Coordinates of C-alpha atoms in Angstrom, one line a residue:
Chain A
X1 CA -20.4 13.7 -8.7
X2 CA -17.1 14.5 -10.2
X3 CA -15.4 17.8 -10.2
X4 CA -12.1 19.0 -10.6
X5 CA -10.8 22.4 -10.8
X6 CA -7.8 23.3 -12.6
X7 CA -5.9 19.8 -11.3
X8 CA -2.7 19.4 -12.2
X9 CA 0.2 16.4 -11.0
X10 CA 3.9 17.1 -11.7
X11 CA 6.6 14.4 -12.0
X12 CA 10.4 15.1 -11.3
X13 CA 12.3 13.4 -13.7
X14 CA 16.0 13.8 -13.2
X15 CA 15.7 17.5 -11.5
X16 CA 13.0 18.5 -13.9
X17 CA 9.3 19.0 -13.3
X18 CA 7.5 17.4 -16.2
X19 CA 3.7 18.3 -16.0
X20 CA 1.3 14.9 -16.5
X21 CA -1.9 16.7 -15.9
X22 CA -1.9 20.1 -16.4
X23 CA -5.2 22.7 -15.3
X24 CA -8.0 19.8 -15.7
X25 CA -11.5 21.4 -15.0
X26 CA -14.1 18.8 -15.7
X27 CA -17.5 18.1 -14.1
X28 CA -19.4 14.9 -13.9
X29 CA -22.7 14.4 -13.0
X30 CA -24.4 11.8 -11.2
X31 CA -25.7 8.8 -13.3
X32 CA -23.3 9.5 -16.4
X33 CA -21.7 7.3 -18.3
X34 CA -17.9 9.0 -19.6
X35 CA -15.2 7.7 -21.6
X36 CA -11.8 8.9 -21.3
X37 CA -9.4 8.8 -24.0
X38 CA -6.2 10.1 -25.1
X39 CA -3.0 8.8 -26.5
X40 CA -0.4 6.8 -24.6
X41 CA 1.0 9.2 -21.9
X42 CA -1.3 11.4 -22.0
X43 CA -2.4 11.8 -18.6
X44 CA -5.3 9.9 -18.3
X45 CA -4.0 7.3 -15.5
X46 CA -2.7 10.1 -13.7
X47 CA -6.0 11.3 -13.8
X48 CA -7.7 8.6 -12.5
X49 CA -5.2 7.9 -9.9
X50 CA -5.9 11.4 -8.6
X51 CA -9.7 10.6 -8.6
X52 CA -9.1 7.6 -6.7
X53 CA -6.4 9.3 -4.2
X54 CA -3.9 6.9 -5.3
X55 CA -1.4 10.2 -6.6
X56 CA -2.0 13.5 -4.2
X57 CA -2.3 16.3 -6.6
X58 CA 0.4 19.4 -7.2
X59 CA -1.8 21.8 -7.5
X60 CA -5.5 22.4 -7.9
X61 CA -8.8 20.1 -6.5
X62 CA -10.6 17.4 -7.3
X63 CA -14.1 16.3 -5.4
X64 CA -15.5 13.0 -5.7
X65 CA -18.9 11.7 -4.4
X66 CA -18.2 15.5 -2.4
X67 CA -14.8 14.2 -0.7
X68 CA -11.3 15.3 -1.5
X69 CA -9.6 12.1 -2.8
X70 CA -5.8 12.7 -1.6
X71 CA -7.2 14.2 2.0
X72 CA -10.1 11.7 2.7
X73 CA -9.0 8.8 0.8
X74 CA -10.2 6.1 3.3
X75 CA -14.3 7.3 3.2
X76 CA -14.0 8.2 -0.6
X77 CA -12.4 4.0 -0.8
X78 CA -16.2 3.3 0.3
X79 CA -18.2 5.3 -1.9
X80 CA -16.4 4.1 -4.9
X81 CA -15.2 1.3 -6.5
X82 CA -12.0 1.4 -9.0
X83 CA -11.0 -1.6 -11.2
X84 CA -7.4 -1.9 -13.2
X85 CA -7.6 -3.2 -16.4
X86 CA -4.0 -4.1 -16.2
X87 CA -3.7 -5.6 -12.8
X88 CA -6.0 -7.4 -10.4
X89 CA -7.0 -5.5 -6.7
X90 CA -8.4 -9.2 -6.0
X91 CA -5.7 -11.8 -4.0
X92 CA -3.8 -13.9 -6.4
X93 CA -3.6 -16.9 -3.8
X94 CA -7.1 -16.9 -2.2
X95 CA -10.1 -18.8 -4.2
X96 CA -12.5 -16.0 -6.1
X97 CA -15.1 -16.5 -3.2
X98 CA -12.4 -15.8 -0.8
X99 CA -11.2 -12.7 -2.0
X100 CA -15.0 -11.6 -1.7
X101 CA -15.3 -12.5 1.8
X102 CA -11.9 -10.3 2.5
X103 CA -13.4 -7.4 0.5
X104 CA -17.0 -7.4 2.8
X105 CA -14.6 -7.1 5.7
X106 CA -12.3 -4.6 4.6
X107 CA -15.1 -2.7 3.2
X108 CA -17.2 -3.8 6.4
X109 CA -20.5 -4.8 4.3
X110 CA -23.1 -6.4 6.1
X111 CA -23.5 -9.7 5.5
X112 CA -27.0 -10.1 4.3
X113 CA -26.3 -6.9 1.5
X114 CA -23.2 -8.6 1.0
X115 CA -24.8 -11.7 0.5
X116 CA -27.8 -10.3 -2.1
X117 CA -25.2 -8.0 -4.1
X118 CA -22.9 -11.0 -4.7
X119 CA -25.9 -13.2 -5.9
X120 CA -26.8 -11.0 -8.2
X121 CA -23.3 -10.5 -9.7
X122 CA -22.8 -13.9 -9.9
X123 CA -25.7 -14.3 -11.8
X124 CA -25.4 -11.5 -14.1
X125 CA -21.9 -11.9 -14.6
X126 CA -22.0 -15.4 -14.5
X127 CA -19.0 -16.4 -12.1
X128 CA -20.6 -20.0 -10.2
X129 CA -18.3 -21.9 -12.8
X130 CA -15.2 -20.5 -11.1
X131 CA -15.9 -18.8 -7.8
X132 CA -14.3 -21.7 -6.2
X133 CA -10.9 -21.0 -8.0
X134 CA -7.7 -19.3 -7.0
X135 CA -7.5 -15.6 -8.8
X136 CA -4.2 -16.9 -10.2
X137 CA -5.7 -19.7 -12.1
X138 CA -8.8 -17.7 -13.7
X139 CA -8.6 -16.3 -17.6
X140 CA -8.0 -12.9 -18.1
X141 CA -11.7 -12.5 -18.9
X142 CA -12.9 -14.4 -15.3
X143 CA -10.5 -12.3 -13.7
X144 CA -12.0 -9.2 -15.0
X145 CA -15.2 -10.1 -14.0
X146 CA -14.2 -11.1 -10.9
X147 CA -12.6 -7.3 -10.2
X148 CA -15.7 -5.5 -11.5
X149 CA -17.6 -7.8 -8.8
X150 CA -15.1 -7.1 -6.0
X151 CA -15.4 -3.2 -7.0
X152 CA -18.8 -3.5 -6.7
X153 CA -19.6 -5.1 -3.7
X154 CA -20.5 -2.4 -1.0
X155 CA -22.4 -0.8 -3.9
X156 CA -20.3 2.4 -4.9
X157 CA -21.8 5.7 -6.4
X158 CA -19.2 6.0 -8.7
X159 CA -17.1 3.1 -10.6
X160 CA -14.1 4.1 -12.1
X161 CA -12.3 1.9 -14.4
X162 CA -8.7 2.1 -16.3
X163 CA -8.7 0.3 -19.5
X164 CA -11.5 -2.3 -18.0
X165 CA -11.2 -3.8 -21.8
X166 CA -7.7 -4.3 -22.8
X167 CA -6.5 -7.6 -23.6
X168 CA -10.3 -9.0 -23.6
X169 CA -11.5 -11.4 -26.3
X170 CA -14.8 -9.9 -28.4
X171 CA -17.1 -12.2 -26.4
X172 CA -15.2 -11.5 -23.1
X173 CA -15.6 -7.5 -23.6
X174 CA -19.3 -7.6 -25.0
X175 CA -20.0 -9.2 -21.6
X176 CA -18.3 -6.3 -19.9
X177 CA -19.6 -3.8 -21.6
X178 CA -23.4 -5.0 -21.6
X179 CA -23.2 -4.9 -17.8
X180 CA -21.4 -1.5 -17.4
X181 CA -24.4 -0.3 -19.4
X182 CA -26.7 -2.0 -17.4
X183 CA -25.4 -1.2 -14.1
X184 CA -25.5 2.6 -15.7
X185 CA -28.9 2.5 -17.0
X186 CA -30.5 0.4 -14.2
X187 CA -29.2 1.3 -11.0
X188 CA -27.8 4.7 -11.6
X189 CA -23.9 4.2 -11.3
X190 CA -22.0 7.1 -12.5
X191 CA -19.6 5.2 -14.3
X192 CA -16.0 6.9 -15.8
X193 CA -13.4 4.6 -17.7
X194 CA -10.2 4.9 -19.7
X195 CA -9.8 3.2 -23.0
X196 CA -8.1 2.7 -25.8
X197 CA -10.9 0.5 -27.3
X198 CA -13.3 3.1 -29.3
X199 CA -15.6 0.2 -29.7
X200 CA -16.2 1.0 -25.9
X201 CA -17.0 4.8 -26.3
X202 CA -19.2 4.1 -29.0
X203 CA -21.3 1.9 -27.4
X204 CA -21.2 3.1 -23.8
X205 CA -20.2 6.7 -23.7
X206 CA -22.8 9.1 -23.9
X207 CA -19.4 11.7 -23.1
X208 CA -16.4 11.4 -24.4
X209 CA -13.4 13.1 -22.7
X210 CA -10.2 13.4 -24.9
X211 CA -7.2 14.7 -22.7
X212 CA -3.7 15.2 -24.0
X213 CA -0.3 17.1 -23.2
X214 CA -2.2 16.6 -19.6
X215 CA -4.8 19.1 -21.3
X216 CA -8.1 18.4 -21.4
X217 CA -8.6 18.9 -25.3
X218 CA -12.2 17.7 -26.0
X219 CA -15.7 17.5 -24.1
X220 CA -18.5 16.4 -26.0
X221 CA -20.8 13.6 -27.4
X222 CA -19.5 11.0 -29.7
X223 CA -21.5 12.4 -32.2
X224 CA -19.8 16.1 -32.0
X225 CA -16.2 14.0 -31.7
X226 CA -16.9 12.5 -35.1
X227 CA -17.9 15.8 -36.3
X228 CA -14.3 17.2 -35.5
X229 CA -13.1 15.8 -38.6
X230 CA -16.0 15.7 -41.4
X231 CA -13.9 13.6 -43.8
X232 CA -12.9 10.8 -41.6
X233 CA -14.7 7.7 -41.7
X234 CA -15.0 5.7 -38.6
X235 CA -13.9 7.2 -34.7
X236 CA -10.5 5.2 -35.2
X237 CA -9.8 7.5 -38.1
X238 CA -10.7 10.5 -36.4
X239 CA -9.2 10.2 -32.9
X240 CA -6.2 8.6 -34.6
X241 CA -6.5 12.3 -36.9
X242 CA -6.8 14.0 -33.7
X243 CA -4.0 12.3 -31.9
X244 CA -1.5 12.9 -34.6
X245 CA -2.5 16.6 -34.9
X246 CA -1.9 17.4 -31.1
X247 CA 1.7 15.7 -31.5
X248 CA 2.2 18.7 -34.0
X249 CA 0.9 21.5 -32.2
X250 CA 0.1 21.5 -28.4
X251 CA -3.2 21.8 -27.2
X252 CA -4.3 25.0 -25.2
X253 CA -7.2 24.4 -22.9
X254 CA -10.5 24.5 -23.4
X255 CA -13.5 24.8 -20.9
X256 CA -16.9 23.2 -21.1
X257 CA -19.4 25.2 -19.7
X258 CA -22.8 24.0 -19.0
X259 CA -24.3 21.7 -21.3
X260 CA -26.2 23.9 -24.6
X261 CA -22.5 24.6 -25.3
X262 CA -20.9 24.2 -29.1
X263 CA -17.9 21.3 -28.2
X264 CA -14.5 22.9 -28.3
X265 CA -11.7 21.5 -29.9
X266 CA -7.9 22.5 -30.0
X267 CA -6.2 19.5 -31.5
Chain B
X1 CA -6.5 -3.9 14.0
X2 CA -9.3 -6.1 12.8
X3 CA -8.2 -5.7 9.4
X4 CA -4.8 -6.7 10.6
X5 CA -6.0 -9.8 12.0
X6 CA -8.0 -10.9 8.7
X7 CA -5.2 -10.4 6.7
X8 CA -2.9 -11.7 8.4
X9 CA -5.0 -14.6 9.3
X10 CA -5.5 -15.0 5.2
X11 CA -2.0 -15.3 4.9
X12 CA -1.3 -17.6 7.4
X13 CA -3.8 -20.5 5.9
X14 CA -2.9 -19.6 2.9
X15 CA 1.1 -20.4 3.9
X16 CA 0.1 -23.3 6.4
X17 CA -1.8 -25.3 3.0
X18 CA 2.1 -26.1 2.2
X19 CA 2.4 -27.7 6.1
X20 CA 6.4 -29.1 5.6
X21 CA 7.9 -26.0 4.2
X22 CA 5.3 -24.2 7.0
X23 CA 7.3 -26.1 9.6
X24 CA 10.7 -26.3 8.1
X25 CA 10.9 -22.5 8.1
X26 CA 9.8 -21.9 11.8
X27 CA 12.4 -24.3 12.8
X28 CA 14.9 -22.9 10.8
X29 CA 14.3 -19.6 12.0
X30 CA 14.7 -21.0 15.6
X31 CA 18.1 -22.7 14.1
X32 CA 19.5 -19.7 12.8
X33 CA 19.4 -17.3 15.2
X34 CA 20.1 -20.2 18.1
X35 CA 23.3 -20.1 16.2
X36 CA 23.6 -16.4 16.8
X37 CA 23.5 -16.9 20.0
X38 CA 26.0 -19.8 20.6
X39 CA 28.2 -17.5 19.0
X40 CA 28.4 -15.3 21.9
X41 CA 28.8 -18.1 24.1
X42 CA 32.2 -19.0 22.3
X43 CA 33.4 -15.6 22.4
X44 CA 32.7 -16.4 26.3
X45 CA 35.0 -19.2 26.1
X46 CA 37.8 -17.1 26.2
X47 CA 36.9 -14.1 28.0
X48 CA 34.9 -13.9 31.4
X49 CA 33.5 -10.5 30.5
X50 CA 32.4 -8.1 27.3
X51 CA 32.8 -4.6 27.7
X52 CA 32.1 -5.0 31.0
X53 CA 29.4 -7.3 31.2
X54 CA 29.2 -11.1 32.2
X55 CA 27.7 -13.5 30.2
X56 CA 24.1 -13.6 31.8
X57 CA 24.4 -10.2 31.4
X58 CA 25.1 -10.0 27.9
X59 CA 22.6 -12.8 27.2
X60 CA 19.8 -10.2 29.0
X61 CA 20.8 -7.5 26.1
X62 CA 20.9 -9.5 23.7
X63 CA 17.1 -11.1 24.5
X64 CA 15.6 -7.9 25.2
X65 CA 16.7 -6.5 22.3
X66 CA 15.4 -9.9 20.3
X67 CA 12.7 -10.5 21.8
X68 CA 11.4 -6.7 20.9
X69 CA 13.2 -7.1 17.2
X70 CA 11.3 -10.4 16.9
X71 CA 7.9 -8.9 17.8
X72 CA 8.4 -5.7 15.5
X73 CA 9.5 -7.8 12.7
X74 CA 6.8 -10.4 12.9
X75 CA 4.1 -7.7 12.9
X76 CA 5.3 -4.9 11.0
X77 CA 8.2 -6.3 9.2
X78 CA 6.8 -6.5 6.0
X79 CA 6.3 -2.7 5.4
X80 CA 10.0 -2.8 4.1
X81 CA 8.4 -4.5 0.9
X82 CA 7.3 -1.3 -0.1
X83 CA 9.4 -0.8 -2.8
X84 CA 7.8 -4.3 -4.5
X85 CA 4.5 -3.6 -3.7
X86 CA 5.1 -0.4 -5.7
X87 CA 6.9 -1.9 -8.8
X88 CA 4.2 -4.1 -9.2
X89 CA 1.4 -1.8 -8.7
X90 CA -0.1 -3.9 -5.5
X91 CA 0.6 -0.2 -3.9
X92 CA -2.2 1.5 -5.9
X93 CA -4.7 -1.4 -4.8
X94 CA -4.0 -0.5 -1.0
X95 CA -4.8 2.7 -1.4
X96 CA -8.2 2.3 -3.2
X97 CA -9.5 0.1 0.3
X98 CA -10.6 1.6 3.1
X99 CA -8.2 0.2 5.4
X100 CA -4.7 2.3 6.0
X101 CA -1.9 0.9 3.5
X102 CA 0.3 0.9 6.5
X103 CA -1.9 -1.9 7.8
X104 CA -2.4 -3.6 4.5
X105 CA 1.4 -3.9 4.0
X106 CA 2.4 -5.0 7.4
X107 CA -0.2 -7.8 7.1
X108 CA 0.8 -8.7 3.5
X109 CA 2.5 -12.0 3.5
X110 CA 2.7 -11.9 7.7
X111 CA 5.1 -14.6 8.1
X112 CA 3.5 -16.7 11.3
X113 CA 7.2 -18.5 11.1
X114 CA 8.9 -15.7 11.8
X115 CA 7.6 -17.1 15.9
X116 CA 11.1 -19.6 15.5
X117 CA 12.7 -16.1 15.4
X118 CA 10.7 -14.5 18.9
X119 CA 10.8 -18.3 20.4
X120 CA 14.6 -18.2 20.6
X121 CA 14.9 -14.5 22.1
X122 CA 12.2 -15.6 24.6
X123 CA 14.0 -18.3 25.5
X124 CA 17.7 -16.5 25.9
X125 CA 15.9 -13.9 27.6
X126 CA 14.5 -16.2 30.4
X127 CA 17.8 -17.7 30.7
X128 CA 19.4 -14.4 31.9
X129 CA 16.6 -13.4 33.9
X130 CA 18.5 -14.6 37.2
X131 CA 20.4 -11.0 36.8
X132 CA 17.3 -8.9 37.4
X133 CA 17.1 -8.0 40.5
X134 CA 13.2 -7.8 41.7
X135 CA 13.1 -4.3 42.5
X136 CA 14.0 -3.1 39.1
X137 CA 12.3 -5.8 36.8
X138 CA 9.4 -3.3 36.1
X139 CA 11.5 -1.8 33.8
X140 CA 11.9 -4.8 32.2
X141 CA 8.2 -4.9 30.2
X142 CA 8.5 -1.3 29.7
X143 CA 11.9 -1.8 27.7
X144 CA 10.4 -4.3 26.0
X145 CA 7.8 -2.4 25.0
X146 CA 9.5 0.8 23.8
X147 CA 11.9 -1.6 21.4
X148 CA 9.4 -2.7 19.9
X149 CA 8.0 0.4 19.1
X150 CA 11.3 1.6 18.2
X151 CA 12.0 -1.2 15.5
X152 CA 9.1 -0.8 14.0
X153 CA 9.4 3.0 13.2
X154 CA 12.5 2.4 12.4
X155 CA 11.3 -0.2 9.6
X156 CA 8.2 2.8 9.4
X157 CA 11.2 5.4 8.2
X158 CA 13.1 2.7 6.1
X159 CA 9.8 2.4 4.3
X160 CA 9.0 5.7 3.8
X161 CA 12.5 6.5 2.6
X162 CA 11.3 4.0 -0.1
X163 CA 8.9 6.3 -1.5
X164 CA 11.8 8.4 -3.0
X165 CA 14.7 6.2 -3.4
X166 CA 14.3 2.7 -5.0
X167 CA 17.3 1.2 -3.6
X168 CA 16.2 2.6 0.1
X169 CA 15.7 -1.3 1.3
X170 CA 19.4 -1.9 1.6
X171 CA 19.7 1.2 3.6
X172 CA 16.8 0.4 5.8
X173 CA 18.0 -2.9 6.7
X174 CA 21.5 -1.4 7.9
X175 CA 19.1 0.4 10.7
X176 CA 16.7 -2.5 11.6
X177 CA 18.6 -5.8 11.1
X178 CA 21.6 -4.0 11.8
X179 CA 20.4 -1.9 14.9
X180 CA 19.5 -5.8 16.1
X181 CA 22.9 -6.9 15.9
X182 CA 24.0 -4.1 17.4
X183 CA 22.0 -4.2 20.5
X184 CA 22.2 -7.4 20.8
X185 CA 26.2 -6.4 22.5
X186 CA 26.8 -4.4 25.0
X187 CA 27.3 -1.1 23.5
X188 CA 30.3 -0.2 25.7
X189 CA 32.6 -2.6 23.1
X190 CA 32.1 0.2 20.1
X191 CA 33.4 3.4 20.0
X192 CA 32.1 6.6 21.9
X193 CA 31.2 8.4 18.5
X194 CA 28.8 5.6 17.8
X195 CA 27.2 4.9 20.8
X196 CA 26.4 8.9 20.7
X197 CA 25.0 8.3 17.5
X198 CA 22.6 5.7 18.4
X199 CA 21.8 7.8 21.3
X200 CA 20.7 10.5 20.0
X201 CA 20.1 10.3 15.9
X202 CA 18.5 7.4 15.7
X203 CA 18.0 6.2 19.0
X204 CA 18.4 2.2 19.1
X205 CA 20.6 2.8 22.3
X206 CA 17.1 3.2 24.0
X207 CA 16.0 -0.7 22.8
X208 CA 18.0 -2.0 25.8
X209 CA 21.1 -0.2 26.4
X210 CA 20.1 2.6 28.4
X211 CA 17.6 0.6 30.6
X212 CA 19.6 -2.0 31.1
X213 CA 22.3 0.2 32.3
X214 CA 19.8 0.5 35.3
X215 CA 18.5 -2.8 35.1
X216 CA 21.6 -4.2 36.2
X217 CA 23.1 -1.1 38.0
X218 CA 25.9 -0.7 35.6
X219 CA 27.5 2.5 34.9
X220 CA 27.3 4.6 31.9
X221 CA 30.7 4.5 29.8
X222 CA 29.8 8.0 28.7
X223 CA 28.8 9.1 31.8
X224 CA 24.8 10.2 30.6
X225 CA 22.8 11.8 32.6
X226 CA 20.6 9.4 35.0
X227 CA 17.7 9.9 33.4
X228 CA 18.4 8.8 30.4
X229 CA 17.9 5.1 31.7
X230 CA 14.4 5.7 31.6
X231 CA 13.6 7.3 28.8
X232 CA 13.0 4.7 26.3
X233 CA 9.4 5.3 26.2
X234 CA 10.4 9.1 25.4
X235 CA 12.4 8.2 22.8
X236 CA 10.2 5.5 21.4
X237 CA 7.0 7.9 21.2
X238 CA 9.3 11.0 19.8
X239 CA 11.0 8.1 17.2
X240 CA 6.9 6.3 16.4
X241 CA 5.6 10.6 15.6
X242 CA 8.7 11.2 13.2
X243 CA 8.1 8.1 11.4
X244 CA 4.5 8.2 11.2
X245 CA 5.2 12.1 9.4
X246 CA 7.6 10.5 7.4
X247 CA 5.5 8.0 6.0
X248 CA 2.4 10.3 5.7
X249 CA 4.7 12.5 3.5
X250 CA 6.3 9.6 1.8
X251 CA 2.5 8.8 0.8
X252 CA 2.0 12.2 -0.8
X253 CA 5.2 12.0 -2.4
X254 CA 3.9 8.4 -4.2
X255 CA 4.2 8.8 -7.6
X256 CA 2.8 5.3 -8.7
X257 CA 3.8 3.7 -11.6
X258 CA 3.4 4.0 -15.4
X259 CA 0.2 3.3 -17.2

């Protein structure tokens, strides 16, 4: 569902080329649920962005429900949906319901779907209280909702979220992350997120991607991440292990290869 | 162009819920640029001609040139927001729709008051209509036309100049508000050098100048070729490609913001 082959951006930063992602070969398959960590600057919005077509590549590919993000950006906009955790893709002066109604156009959703998809969402992610409300006016926890809805409305394959948690109280993210697992578990969304929150990886990622130095430094299970580092007590402990040991010595890159496969680890 | 019309439409409810300050800016619109205008009928005060053209004449340049600003600016106008739209991230969400961020940004915030502007230009425009003669109004749509298309690549370019320098906007807006005023006079008052410039670099002399130079069978200071005066069109298509390359390149040049 996802694939890239040794993808790599480059910024140019006063006459320098300073790599962001560097020779990222990953593959996801339909109907998993991936995490994607990595400290700050690490390359993981860069990432995304290039999943989503948002940043064209510098070298390398990237395939997305089959369609090259950068070249085919408008038919990969419909078989996707992307939410920001740090700003809104809804309209800050339109009424929730509103911003709906502008998405089934833009998205050109047919009005009974349209019109079953949102009911559900509504009910699941119970937004009736405030679908009547400018964007601008709802909490940051509405709001969020509210994206996840819009993302979701002409019924992607693949969701992909940046940091879909951050700034969420604990009641506001356990309702986020219940539905991600539903939406995973029930109707078959691949589903690939950055976080900083490991409270998210550990109770939604069944994969755990760890990418830094633009490398792609871990692939594996939660379980075989906590194994990394025997003698660290919760995931915080290790990833924070892991993230200090990559500042020291930069990561080389490892491959996953088909699934049986022992995790590799460079950090 | 149904996307267009959504968003824009969006916009303009959204801006006519606040219906004083909806009306107050039309009409100041209309006031300003009336007052552009008066100022060329002082300068005729004390001079029968400029450059060597009368005041009707004059006020035909300087509403064909308007009138196609006023259009271009009102529809496309906005695109020269980019570099906003990409401090605050609002770029990134265009390009995750399915609808061409060129669209999306010449919709966002469409300014339905910006008609005060294209109401005056129409209006100066049909005064100095009595100087066409019939046989050579057809050219009169046509120029129209091709200056609209050539403002709005013109704002196209500015834009995508704005996907590698920040402070492009100030730049852009020498060419488009600028290449207004500019037009709006009979180019035969500036210098040779420049008139060569906007002639053939970035071709604003083909807004009005040129035509018009047939229009009102006047002859060409510089002595161009004859069929020049009718190849606004030419130069508006040539002018809409380059931009449109431009922009597409500017796109894969986007480097987003942090985070």
């Amino acid at each position: 569902m996802i694939e890239t082959i040794s993808l790599g951006r480059d910024f140019k930063v006063r006459g320098t080329l300073v790599p962001a992602v560097r020779d990222l070969t990953f593959r996801v398959e339909a109907g998993e649920f991936v995490g994607c960590l990595g400290p700050n600057g690490a390359g993981k919005s860069t990432t995304i962005k290039m999943l989503t077509g948002i940043l064209t590549p510098s070298y390398g590919r990237a395939l997305v429900a089959g369609l090259d993000p950068s070249k085919q950006r408008k038919a990969l906009a419909r078989r996707i949906g992307v939410v920001f955790g740090q700003r809104t893709t809804l309209w800050w002066d339109l009424p929730l319901r509103d911003s709906f109604e502008l998405v089934r156009h833009l998205y050109k959703v047919d009005r009974d779907r349209f019109g079953k998809r949102l009911a559900e969402l509504t009910e699941v992610l119970e937004l009736s209280p405030f679908l009547r409300t400018p964007v601008r006016q709802l909490s940051l926890g509405q709001r969020m909702r509210g994206d996840i809805t819009a993302a979701l409305l002409h019924d992607p394959e693949v969701l992909v979220l940046d940091e879909p948690t951050i700034g969420l109280d604990v009641v506001a993210k356990a309702e986020v992350r219940s539905f991600l697992a539903r939406l995973n578990a029930e109707r078959g969304t691949t589903v690939l997120l950055t976080t900083h929150d490991l409270g998210d990886v550990e109770r939604l990622c069944r994969r755990v991607l760890l990418i830094d130095h633009g490398r792609l430094a871990f692939d594996g299970s939660v379980a075989e991440l906590r194994a990394l580092v025997p003698d660290q007590e919760s995931i915080e402990d290790v990833v924070a292990h892991l993230y200090l040991s990559s500042t020291r010595a930069a990561p080389r890159t490892p491959r996953r290869t088909p699934d049986a496969d022992p995790p590799t680890v460079t950090a | 162009m149904d996307s267009y019309l959504l968003l824009a439409w969006t916009w303009v409810r959204a801006s006519a819920q606040y219906r004083t300050s909806f009306v107050v800016s039309i009409i100041s619109s209309f006031a300003i640029n009336a007052l552009d205008a008066v100022a060329i009928g002082i300068v005729f005060l004390h001079v029968t001609t400029l450059g060597g053209f009368t005041l009707p004449e004059v006020m035909f340049l300087y509403g064909t040139s308007g009138v196609s600003f006023a259009i271009a600016d009102m529809l496309f106008g906005n695109i020269e927001r980019l570099s906003q739209h990409i401090r605050a991230g609002t770029f990134d969400t265009m390009l995750i729709r399915p609808v061409s961020p060129f669209v999306q940004m010449a919709a966002d915030g469409f300014g339905a008051h910006r008609i005060g502007r294209l109401a005056q230009a129409v209006i100066v425009l049909g005064l100095s209509l009595q100087v066409v003669p019939w046989s050579r109004a057809w050219l009169v749509p046509l120029m129209i036309l091709s200056g609209v298309v050539i403002f709005t690549a013109v704002f196209t370019l500015g834009a995508a100049l704005q996907f590698v320098l920040v402070d492009a906007p100030e730049i852009a807006n020498a060419f488009t508000y600028g290449g207004v005023t500019l037009t709006q006079y009979p180019l035969s008052v500036y210098g040779d050098q420049l008139v060569r410039g906007v002639t053939f670099i970035i071709p604003l002399a083909f807004v009005n100048w040129q035509p018009a130079l047939y229009i009102l069978d006047q002859p060409d200071p510089l002595g161009l070729p004859e069929w020049l005066r009718f190849a606004s069109p030419l130069a508006a298509v040539a002018l809409a490609v380059i931009s449109a390359l431009a922009w597409r390149a500017g796109i894969r040049r986007y480097r987003s913001t942090g985070s």
